[in-house]
Tab-separated table of C-alpha atoms in Angstrom:
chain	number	residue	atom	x	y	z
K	173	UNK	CA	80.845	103.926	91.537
K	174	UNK	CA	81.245	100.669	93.604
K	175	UNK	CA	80.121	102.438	96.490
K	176	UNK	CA	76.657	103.350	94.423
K	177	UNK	CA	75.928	99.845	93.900
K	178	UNK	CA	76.155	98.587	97.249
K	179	UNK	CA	72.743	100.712	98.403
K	180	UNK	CA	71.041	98.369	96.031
K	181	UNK	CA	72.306	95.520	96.844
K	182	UNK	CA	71.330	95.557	100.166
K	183	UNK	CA	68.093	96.271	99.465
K	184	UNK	CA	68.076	93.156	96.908
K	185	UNK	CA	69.651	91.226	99.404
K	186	UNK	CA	67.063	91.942	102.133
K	187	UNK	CA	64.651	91.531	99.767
K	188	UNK	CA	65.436	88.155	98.357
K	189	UNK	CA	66.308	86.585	101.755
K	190	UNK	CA	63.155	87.413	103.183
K	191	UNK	CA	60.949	86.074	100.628
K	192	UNK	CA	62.564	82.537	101.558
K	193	UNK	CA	59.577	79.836	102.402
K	194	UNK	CA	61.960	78.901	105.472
K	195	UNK	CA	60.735	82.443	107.144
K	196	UNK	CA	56.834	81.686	107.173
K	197	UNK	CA	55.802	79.910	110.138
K	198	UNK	CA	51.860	79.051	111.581
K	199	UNK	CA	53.897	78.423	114.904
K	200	UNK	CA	51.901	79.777	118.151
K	201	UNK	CA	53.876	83.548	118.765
K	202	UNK	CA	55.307	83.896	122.551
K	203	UNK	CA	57.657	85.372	123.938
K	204	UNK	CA	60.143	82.679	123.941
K	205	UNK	CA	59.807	82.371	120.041
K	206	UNK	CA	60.157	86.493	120.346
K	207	UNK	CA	63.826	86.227	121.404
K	208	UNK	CA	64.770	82.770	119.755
K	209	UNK	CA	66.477	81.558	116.830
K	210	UNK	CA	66.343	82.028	114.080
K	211	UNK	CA	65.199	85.237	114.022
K	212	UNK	CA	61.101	86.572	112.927
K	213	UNK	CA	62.628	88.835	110.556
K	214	UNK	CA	64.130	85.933	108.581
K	215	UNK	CA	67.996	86.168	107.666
K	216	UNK	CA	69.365	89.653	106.958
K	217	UNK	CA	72.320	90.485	105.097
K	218	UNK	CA	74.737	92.764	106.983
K	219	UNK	CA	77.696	94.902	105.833
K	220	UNK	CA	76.995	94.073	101.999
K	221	UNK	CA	79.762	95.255	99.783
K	222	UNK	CA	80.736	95.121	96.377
K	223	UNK	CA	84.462	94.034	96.072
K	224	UNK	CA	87.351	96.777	94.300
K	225	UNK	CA	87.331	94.563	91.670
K	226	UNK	CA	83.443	94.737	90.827
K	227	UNK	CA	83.520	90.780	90.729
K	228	UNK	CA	81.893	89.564	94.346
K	229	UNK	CA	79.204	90.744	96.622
K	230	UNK	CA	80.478	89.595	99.753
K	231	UNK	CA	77.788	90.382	103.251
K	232	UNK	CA	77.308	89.164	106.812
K	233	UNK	CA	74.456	86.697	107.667
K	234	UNK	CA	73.391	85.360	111.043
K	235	UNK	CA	73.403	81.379	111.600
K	236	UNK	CA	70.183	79.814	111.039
K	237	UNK	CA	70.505	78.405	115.106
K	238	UNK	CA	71.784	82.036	116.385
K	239	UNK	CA	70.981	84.821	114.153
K	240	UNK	CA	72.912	86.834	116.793
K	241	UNK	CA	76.309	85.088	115.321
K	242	UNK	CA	77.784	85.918	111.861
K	243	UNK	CA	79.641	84.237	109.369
K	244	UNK	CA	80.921	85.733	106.157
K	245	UNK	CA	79.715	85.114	102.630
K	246	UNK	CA	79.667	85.873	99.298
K	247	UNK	CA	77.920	86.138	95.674
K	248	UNK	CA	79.921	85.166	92.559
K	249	UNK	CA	78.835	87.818	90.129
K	250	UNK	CA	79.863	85.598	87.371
K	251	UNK	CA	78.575	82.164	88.747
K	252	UNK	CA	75.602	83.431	89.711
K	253	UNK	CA	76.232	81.833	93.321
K	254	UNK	CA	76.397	82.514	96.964
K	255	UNK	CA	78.864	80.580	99.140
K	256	UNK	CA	80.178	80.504	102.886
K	257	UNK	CA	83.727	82.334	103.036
K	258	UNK	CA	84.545	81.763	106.807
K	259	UNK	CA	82.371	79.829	109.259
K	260	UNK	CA	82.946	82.143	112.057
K	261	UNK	CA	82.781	78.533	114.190
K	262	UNK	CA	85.425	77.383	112.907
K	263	UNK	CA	87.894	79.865	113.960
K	264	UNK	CA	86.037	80.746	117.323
K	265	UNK	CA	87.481	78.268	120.198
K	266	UNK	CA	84.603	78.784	122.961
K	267	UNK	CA	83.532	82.164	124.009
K	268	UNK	CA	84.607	85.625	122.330
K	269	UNK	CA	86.481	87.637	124.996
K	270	UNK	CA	86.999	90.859	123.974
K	271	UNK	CA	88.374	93.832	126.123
K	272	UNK	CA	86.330	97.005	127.587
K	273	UNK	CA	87.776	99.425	124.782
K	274	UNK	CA	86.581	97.169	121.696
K	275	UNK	CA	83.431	96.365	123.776
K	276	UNK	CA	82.862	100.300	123.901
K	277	UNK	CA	83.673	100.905	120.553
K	278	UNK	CA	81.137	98.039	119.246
K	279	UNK	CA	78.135	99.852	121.536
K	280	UNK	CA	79.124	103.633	120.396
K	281	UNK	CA	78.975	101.907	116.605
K	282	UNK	CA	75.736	100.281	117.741
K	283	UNK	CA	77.238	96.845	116.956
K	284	UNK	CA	75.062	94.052	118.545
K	285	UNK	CA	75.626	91.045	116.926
K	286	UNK	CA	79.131	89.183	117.686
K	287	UNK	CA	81.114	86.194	115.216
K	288	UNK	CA	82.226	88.325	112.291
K	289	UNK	CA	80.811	91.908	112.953
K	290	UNK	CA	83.000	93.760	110.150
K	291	UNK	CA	85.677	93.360	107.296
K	292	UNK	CA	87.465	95.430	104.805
K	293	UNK	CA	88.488	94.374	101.377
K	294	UNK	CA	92.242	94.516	99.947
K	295	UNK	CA	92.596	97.726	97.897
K	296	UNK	CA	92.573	95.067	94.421
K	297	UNK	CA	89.226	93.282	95.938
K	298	UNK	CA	91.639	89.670	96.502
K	299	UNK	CA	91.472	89.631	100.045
K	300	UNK	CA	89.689	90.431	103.096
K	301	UNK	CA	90.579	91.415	106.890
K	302	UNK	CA	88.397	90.454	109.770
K	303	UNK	CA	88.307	90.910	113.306
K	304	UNK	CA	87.058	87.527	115.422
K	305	UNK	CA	87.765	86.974	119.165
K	306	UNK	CA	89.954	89.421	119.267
K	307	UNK	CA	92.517	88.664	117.145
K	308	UNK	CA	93.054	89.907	113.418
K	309	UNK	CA	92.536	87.078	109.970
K	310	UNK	CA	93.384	87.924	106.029
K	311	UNK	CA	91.982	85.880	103.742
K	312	UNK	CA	92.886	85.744	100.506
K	313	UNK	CA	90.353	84.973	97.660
K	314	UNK	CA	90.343	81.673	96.703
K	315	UNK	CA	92.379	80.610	99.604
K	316	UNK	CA	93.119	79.688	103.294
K	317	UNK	CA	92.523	81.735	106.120
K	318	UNK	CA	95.517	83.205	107.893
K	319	UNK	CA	95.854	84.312	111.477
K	320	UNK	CA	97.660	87.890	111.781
K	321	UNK	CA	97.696	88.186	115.853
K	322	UNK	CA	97.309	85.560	118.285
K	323	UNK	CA	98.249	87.423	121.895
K	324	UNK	CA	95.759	87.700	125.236
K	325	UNK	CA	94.927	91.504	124.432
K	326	UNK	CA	92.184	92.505	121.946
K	327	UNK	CA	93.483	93.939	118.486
K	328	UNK	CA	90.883	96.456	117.341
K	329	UNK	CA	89.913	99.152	114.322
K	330	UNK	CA	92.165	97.253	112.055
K	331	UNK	CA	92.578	98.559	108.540
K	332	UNK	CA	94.561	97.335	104.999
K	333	UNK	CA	96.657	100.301	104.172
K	334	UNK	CA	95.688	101.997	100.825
K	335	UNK	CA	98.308	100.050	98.731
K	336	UNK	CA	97.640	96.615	100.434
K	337	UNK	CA	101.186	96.385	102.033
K	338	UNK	CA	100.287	96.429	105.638
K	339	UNK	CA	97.583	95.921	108.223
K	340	UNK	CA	97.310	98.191	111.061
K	341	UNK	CA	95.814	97.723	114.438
K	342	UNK	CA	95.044	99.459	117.969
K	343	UNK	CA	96.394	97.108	121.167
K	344	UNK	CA	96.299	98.384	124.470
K	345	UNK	CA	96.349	101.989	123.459
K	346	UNK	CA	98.825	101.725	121.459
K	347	UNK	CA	99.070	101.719	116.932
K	348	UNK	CA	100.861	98.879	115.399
K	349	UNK	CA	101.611	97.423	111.521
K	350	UNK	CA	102.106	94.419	110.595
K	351	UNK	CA	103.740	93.393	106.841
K	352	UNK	CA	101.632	91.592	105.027
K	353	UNK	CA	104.109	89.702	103.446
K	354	UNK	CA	106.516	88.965	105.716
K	355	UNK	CA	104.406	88.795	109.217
K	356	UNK	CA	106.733	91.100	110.728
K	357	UNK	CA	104.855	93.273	113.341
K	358	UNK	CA	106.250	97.157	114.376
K	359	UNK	CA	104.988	99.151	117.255
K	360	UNK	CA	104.018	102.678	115.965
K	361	UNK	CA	103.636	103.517	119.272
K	362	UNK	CA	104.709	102.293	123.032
K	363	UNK	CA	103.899	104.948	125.398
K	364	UNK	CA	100.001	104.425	125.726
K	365	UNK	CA	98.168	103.205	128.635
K	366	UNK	CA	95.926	104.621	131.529
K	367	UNK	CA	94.640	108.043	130.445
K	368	UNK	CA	96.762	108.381	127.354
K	369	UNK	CA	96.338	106.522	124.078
K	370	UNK	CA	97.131	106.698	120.696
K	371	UNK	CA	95.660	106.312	117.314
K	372	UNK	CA	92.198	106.107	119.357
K	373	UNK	CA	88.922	108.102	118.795
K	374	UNK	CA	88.031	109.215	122.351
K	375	UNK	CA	84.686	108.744	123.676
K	376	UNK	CA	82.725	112.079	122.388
K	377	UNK	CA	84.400	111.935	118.902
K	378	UNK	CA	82.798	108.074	118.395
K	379	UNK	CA	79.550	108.863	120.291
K	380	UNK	CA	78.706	112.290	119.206
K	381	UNK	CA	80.787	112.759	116.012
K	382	UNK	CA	80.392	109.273	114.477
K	383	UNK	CA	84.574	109.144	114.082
K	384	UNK	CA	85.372	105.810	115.450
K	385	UNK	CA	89.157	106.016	114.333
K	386	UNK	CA	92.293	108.145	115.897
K	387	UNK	CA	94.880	107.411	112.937
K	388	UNK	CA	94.615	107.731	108.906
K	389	UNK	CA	97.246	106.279	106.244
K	390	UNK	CA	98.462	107.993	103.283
K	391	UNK	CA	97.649	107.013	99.818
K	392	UNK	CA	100.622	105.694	99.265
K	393	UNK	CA	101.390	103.720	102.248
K	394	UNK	CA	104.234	106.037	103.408
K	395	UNK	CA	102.863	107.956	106.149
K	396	UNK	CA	100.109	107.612	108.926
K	397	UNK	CA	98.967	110.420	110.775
K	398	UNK	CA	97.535	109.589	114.345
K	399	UNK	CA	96.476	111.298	117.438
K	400	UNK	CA	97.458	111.222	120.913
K	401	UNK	CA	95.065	111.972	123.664
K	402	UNK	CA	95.160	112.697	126.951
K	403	UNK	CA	92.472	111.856	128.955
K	404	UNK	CA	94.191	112.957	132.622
K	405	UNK	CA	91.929	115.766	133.251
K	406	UNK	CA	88.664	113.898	132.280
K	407	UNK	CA	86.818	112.867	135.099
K	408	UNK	CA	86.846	109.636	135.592
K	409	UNK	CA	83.377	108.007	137.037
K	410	UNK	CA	82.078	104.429	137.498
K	411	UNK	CA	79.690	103.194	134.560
K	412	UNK	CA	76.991	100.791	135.364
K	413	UNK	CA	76.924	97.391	132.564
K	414	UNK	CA	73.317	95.507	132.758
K	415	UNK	CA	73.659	92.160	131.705
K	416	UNK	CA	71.294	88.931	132.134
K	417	UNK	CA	73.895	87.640	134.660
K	418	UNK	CA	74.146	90.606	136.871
K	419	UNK	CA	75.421	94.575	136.984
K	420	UNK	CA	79.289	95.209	136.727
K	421	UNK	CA	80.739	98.497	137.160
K	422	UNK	CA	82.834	99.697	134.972
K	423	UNK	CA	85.306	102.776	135.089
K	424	UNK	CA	85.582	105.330	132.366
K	425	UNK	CA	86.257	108.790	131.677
K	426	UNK	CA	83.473	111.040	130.830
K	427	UNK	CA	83.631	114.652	130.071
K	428	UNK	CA	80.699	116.224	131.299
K	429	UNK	CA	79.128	119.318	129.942
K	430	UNK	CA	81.335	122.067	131.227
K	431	UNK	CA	84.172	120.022	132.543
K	432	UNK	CA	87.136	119.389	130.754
K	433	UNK	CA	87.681	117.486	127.211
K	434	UNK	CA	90.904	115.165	126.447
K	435	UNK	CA	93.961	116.954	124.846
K	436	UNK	CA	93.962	115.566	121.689
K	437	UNK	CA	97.214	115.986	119.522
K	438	UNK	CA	97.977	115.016	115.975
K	439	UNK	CA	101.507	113.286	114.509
K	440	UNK	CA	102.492	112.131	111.039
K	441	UNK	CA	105.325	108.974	111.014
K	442	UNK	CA	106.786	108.682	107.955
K	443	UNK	CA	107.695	104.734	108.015
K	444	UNK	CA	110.347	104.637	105.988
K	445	UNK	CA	112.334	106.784	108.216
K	446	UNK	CA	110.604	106.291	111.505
K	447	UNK	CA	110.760	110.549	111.740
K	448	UNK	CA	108.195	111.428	113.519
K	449	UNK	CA	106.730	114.755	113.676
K	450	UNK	CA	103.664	117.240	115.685
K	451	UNK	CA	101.105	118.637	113.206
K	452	UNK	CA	100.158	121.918	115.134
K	453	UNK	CA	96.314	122.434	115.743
K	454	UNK	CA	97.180	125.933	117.844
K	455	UNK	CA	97.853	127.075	121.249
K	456	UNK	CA	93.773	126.644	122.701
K	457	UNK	CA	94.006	123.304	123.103
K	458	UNK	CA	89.791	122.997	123.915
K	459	UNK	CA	88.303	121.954	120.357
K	460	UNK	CA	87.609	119.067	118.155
K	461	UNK	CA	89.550	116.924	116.177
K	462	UNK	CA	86.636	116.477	114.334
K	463	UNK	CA	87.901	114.980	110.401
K	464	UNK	CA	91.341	113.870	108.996
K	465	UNK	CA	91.487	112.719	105.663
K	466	UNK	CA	94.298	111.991	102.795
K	467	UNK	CA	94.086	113.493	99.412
K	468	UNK	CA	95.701	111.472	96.398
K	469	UNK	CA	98.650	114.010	96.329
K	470	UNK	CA	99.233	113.672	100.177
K	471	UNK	CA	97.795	116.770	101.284
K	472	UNK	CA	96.525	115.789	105.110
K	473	UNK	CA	92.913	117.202	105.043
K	474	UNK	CA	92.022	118.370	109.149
K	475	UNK	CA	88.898	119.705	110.395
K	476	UNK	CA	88.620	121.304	113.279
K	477	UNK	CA	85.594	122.316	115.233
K	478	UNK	CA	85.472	125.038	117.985
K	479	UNK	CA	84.306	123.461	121.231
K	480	UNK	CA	80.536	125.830	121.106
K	481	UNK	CA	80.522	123.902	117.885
K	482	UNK	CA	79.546	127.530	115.766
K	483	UNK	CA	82.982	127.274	113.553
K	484	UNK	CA	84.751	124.429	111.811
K	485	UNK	CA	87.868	124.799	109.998
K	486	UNK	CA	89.306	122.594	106.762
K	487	UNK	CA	92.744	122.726	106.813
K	488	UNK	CA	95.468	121.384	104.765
K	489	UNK	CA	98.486	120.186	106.023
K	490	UNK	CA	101.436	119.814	102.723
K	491	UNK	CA	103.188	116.650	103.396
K	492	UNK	CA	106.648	117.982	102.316
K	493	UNK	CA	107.030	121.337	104.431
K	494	UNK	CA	103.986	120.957	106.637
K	495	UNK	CA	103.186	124.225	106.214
K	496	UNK	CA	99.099	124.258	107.174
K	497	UNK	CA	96.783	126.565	105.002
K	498	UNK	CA	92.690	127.257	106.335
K	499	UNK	CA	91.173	126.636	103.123
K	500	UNK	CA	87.863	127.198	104.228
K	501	UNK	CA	85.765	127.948	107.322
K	502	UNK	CA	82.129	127.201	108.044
K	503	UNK	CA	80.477	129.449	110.703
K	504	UNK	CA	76.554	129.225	112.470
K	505	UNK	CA	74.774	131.260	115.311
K	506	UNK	CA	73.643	127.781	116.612
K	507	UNK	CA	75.965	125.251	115.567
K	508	UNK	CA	77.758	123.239	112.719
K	509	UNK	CA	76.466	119.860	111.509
K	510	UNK	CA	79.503	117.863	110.753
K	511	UNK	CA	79.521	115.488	107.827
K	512	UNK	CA	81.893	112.847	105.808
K	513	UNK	CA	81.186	114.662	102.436
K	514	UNK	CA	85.058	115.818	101.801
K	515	UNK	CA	85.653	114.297	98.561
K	516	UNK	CA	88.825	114.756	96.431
K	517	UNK	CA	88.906	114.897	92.421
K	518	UNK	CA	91.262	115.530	89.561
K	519	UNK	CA	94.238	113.499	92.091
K	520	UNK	CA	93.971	115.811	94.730
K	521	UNK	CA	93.670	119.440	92.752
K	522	UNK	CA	89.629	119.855	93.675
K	523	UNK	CA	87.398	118.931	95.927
K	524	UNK	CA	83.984	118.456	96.630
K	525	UNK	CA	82.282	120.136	100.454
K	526	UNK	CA	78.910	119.788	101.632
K	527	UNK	CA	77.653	123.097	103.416
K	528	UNK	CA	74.277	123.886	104.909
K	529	UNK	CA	75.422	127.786	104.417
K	530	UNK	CA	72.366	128.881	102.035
K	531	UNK	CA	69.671	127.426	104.726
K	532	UNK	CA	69.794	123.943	102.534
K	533	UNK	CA	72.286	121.418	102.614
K	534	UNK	CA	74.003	121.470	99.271
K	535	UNK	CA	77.519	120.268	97.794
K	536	UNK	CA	79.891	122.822	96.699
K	537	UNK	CA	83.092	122.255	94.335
K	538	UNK	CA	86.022	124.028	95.286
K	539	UNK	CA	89.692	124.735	94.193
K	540	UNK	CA	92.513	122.928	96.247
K	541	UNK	CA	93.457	126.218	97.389
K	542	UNK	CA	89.764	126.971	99.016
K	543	UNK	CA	88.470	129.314	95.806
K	544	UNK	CA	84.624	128.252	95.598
K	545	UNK	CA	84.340	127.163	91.783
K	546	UNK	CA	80.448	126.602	92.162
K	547	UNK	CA	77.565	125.163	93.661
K	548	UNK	CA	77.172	121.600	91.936
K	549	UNK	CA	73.278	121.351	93.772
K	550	UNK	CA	71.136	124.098	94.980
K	551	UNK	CA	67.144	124.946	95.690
K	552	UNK	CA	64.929	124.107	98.797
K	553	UNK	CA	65.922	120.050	98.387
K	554	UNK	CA	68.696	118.819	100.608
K	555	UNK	CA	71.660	116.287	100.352
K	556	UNK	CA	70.724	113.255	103.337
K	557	UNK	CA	74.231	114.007	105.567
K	558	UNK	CA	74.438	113.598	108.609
K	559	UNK	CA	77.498	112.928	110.535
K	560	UNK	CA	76.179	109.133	111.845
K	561	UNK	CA	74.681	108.377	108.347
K	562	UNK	CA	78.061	108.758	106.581
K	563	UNK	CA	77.411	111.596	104.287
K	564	UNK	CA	75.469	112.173	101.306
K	565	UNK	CA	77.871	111.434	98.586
K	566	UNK	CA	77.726	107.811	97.468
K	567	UNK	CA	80.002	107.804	94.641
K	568	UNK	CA	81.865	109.870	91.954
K	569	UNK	CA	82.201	108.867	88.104
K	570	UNK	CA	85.140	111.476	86.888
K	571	UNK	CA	85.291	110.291	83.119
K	572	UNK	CA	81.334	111.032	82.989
K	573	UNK	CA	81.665	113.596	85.325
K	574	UNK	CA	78.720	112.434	87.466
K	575	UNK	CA	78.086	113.020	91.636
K	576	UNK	CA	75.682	110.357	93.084
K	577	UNK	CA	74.328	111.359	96.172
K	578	UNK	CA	71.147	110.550	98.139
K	579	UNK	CA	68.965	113.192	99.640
K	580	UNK	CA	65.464	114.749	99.972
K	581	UNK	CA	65.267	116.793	96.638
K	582	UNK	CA	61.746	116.673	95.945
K	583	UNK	CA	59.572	115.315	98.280
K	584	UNK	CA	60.496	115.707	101.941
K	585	UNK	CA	59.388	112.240	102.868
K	586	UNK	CA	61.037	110.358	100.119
K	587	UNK	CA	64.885	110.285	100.344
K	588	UNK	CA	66.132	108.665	96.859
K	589	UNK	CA	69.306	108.339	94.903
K	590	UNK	CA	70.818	111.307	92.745
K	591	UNK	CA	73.260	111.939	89.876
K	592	UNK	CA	73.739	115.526	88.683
């Protein structure tokens, strides 16, 4: 339901902030003004979320003298107020450096803007994790910030584990943790560097499949399942960065059509033990790691799309015996759109699939063990996913037994919000 309410309240946001009287100007228009500070469009709230706990809106807003830079703030639901959380100046000393990989990853997410770019909230909504110069802050609500990492390299796709026990990070190709509570920081991995890396998206699963992560945490903080990919046989060519200051080149490995992909492999750690073990995705090692996902009950959810991109497979992994099960399989004579719509119910024992089978792109609801129960939507309207938009499913309320879910059901111009 949280997730429901956030649409709106960017739009509010947007709204609101625009209407200021600061943002109407007589000034003469050129093309100085064009590209200065503060910005035409008047301040913009970014990345607006409602916290777990339903009591904060917190968002990302531009400085009034560089709209470019963000800070992070929030609205008291209760106090009816909006206040600066972290003054991204104050924990900046000079210039952001960040490395090449981060740098990628912001342009493939079509991040622009630098200071505070993205957060996540504590599973219980009482703290938040930021990135900023390349280093990793938690702050709790109501309190000071702390600094996680402090080292030259850039810490990047950082994430609060599920049960808010640890925060896990990408450095120099490599996944670490560190323990929230006690500081103490573990290398998942050691072995990555050059061509291979692991827990990392490589470059056509961020650009052209919209997944931006290579590892995924279980739901109960035991396990995380990450890739390892090997980009050795990937040509590597020299890519060309335009700045205002000059041209660098830059070199990077870029599978071109018809040349060879990355070999992309998938562990599970359980971190209690440190046992690590392979997750088989077959002997044809040329496909896409397209989707992994959790369940509540620990199931690993994979999909896995043929390299033509005319078949994708959902698989489930059990975490016990590992045994893998193809649950379902989507097939097209042209090719399948891939989507974030895989949504588990009842803990784990159903699930919800988005399919574009029938001509239309409609959700489905479906035993754990693949049997199609029904179609929950259906007709010549269609659910809004799309692999870069997110998905089309917005929220779930299981006591009501509602699906919210944007999409084009009546008027093919006019996307809107659903329940059904």
């Amino acid at each position: 339901m949280i997730k429901i309410f956030s649409q709106f309240l960017t739009i509010i946001f947007l709204a609101v902030l625009s209407l200021h009287p600061s943002n109407i100007s007589a000034e003469k228009l050129t093309i100085d003004r064009l590209v200065a500070s503060p910005s035409l469009k008047g301040p913009i709230a970014q990345g607006v979320k409602l916290s777990p706990d339903g009591s904060r809106v917190t968002f990302l807003q531009g400085k009034v003298d560089n709209y470019e830079q963000q800070d992070l703030w929030e609205y008291n639901i209760a106090e009816g107020k909006k206040r600066l959380l972290v003054d991204s100046d104050s924990l900046l000393d000079g210039e952001e450096e960040l490395d090449e990989v981060e740098l990628a990853r912001r342009e493939r997410q079509r991040i622009y803007a630098s200071g505070i770019v993205e957060y996540d909230f504590s599973p219980d909504g009482k703290a938040l994790l930021f990135p900023l110069g390349g280093d990793l802050y938690y702050l709790p609500i109501g309190g000071e910030v702390r600094r996680l990492t402090q080292t030259t390299a850039t810490e990047t796709n950082a994430k609060i584990s599920p049960m808010g026990n640890y925060v896990s990070y990408i450095r120099e190709q490599n996944l670490y943790v560190i323990n929230i509570k006690t500081g103490t920081e573990r290398p998942i991995t050691i072995k990555g560097g050059d061509a291979i890396s692991f827990g990392m998206a490589d470059f056509a699963a961020q650009e052209e499949m919209y997944r931006f992560s290579g590892y995924w945490w279980s739901k109960d903080d035991s396990t995380i399942a990450f890739t390892r990919v090997d980009e050795s046989a990937v040509h590597l060519m020299q890519r060309y960065e335009i700045t205002g200051s000059g041209v660098t080149t830059i070199p990077q490995r870029y599978p071109f059509a018809g040349t060879a992909n990355p070999i992309v492999e998938l562990f599970a750690i359980n971190l209690k033990s440190s046992k690590v073990r392979e997750i088989d995705l077959g002997i044809d090692k040329d496909f896409y790691l397209a989707r992994v996902n959790y369940s509540p009950d620990g199931t690993l959810a994979i999909q896995k799309q043929s390299r033509d991109q005319k078949r994708l497979d959902l698989i489930f992994v059990d975490p016990q015996s590992f045994k893998q099960t193809t649950v379902l399989t989507e097939k097209s004579d042209i090719w399948i759109n891939l989507h974030s719509d895989l949504t588990f119910i009842d803990g784990g024992k159903r699930f919800i699939w988005t399919s574009e089978r029938s001509g239309f792109n409609h959700a489905y609801l479906y035993e754990k063990n693949g049997v199609l129960v029904r179609s929950i939507t259906s007709g010549k309207g269609i659910l809004s996913s799309t692999s870069r938009s997110g998905g089309a499913i917005r929220g779930i309320d299981e006591k009501a037994g509602y699906l919210y879910f944007t999409g084009w059901m009546e008027v093919p111009t006019e996307k809107h919000l659903y329940k059904v």
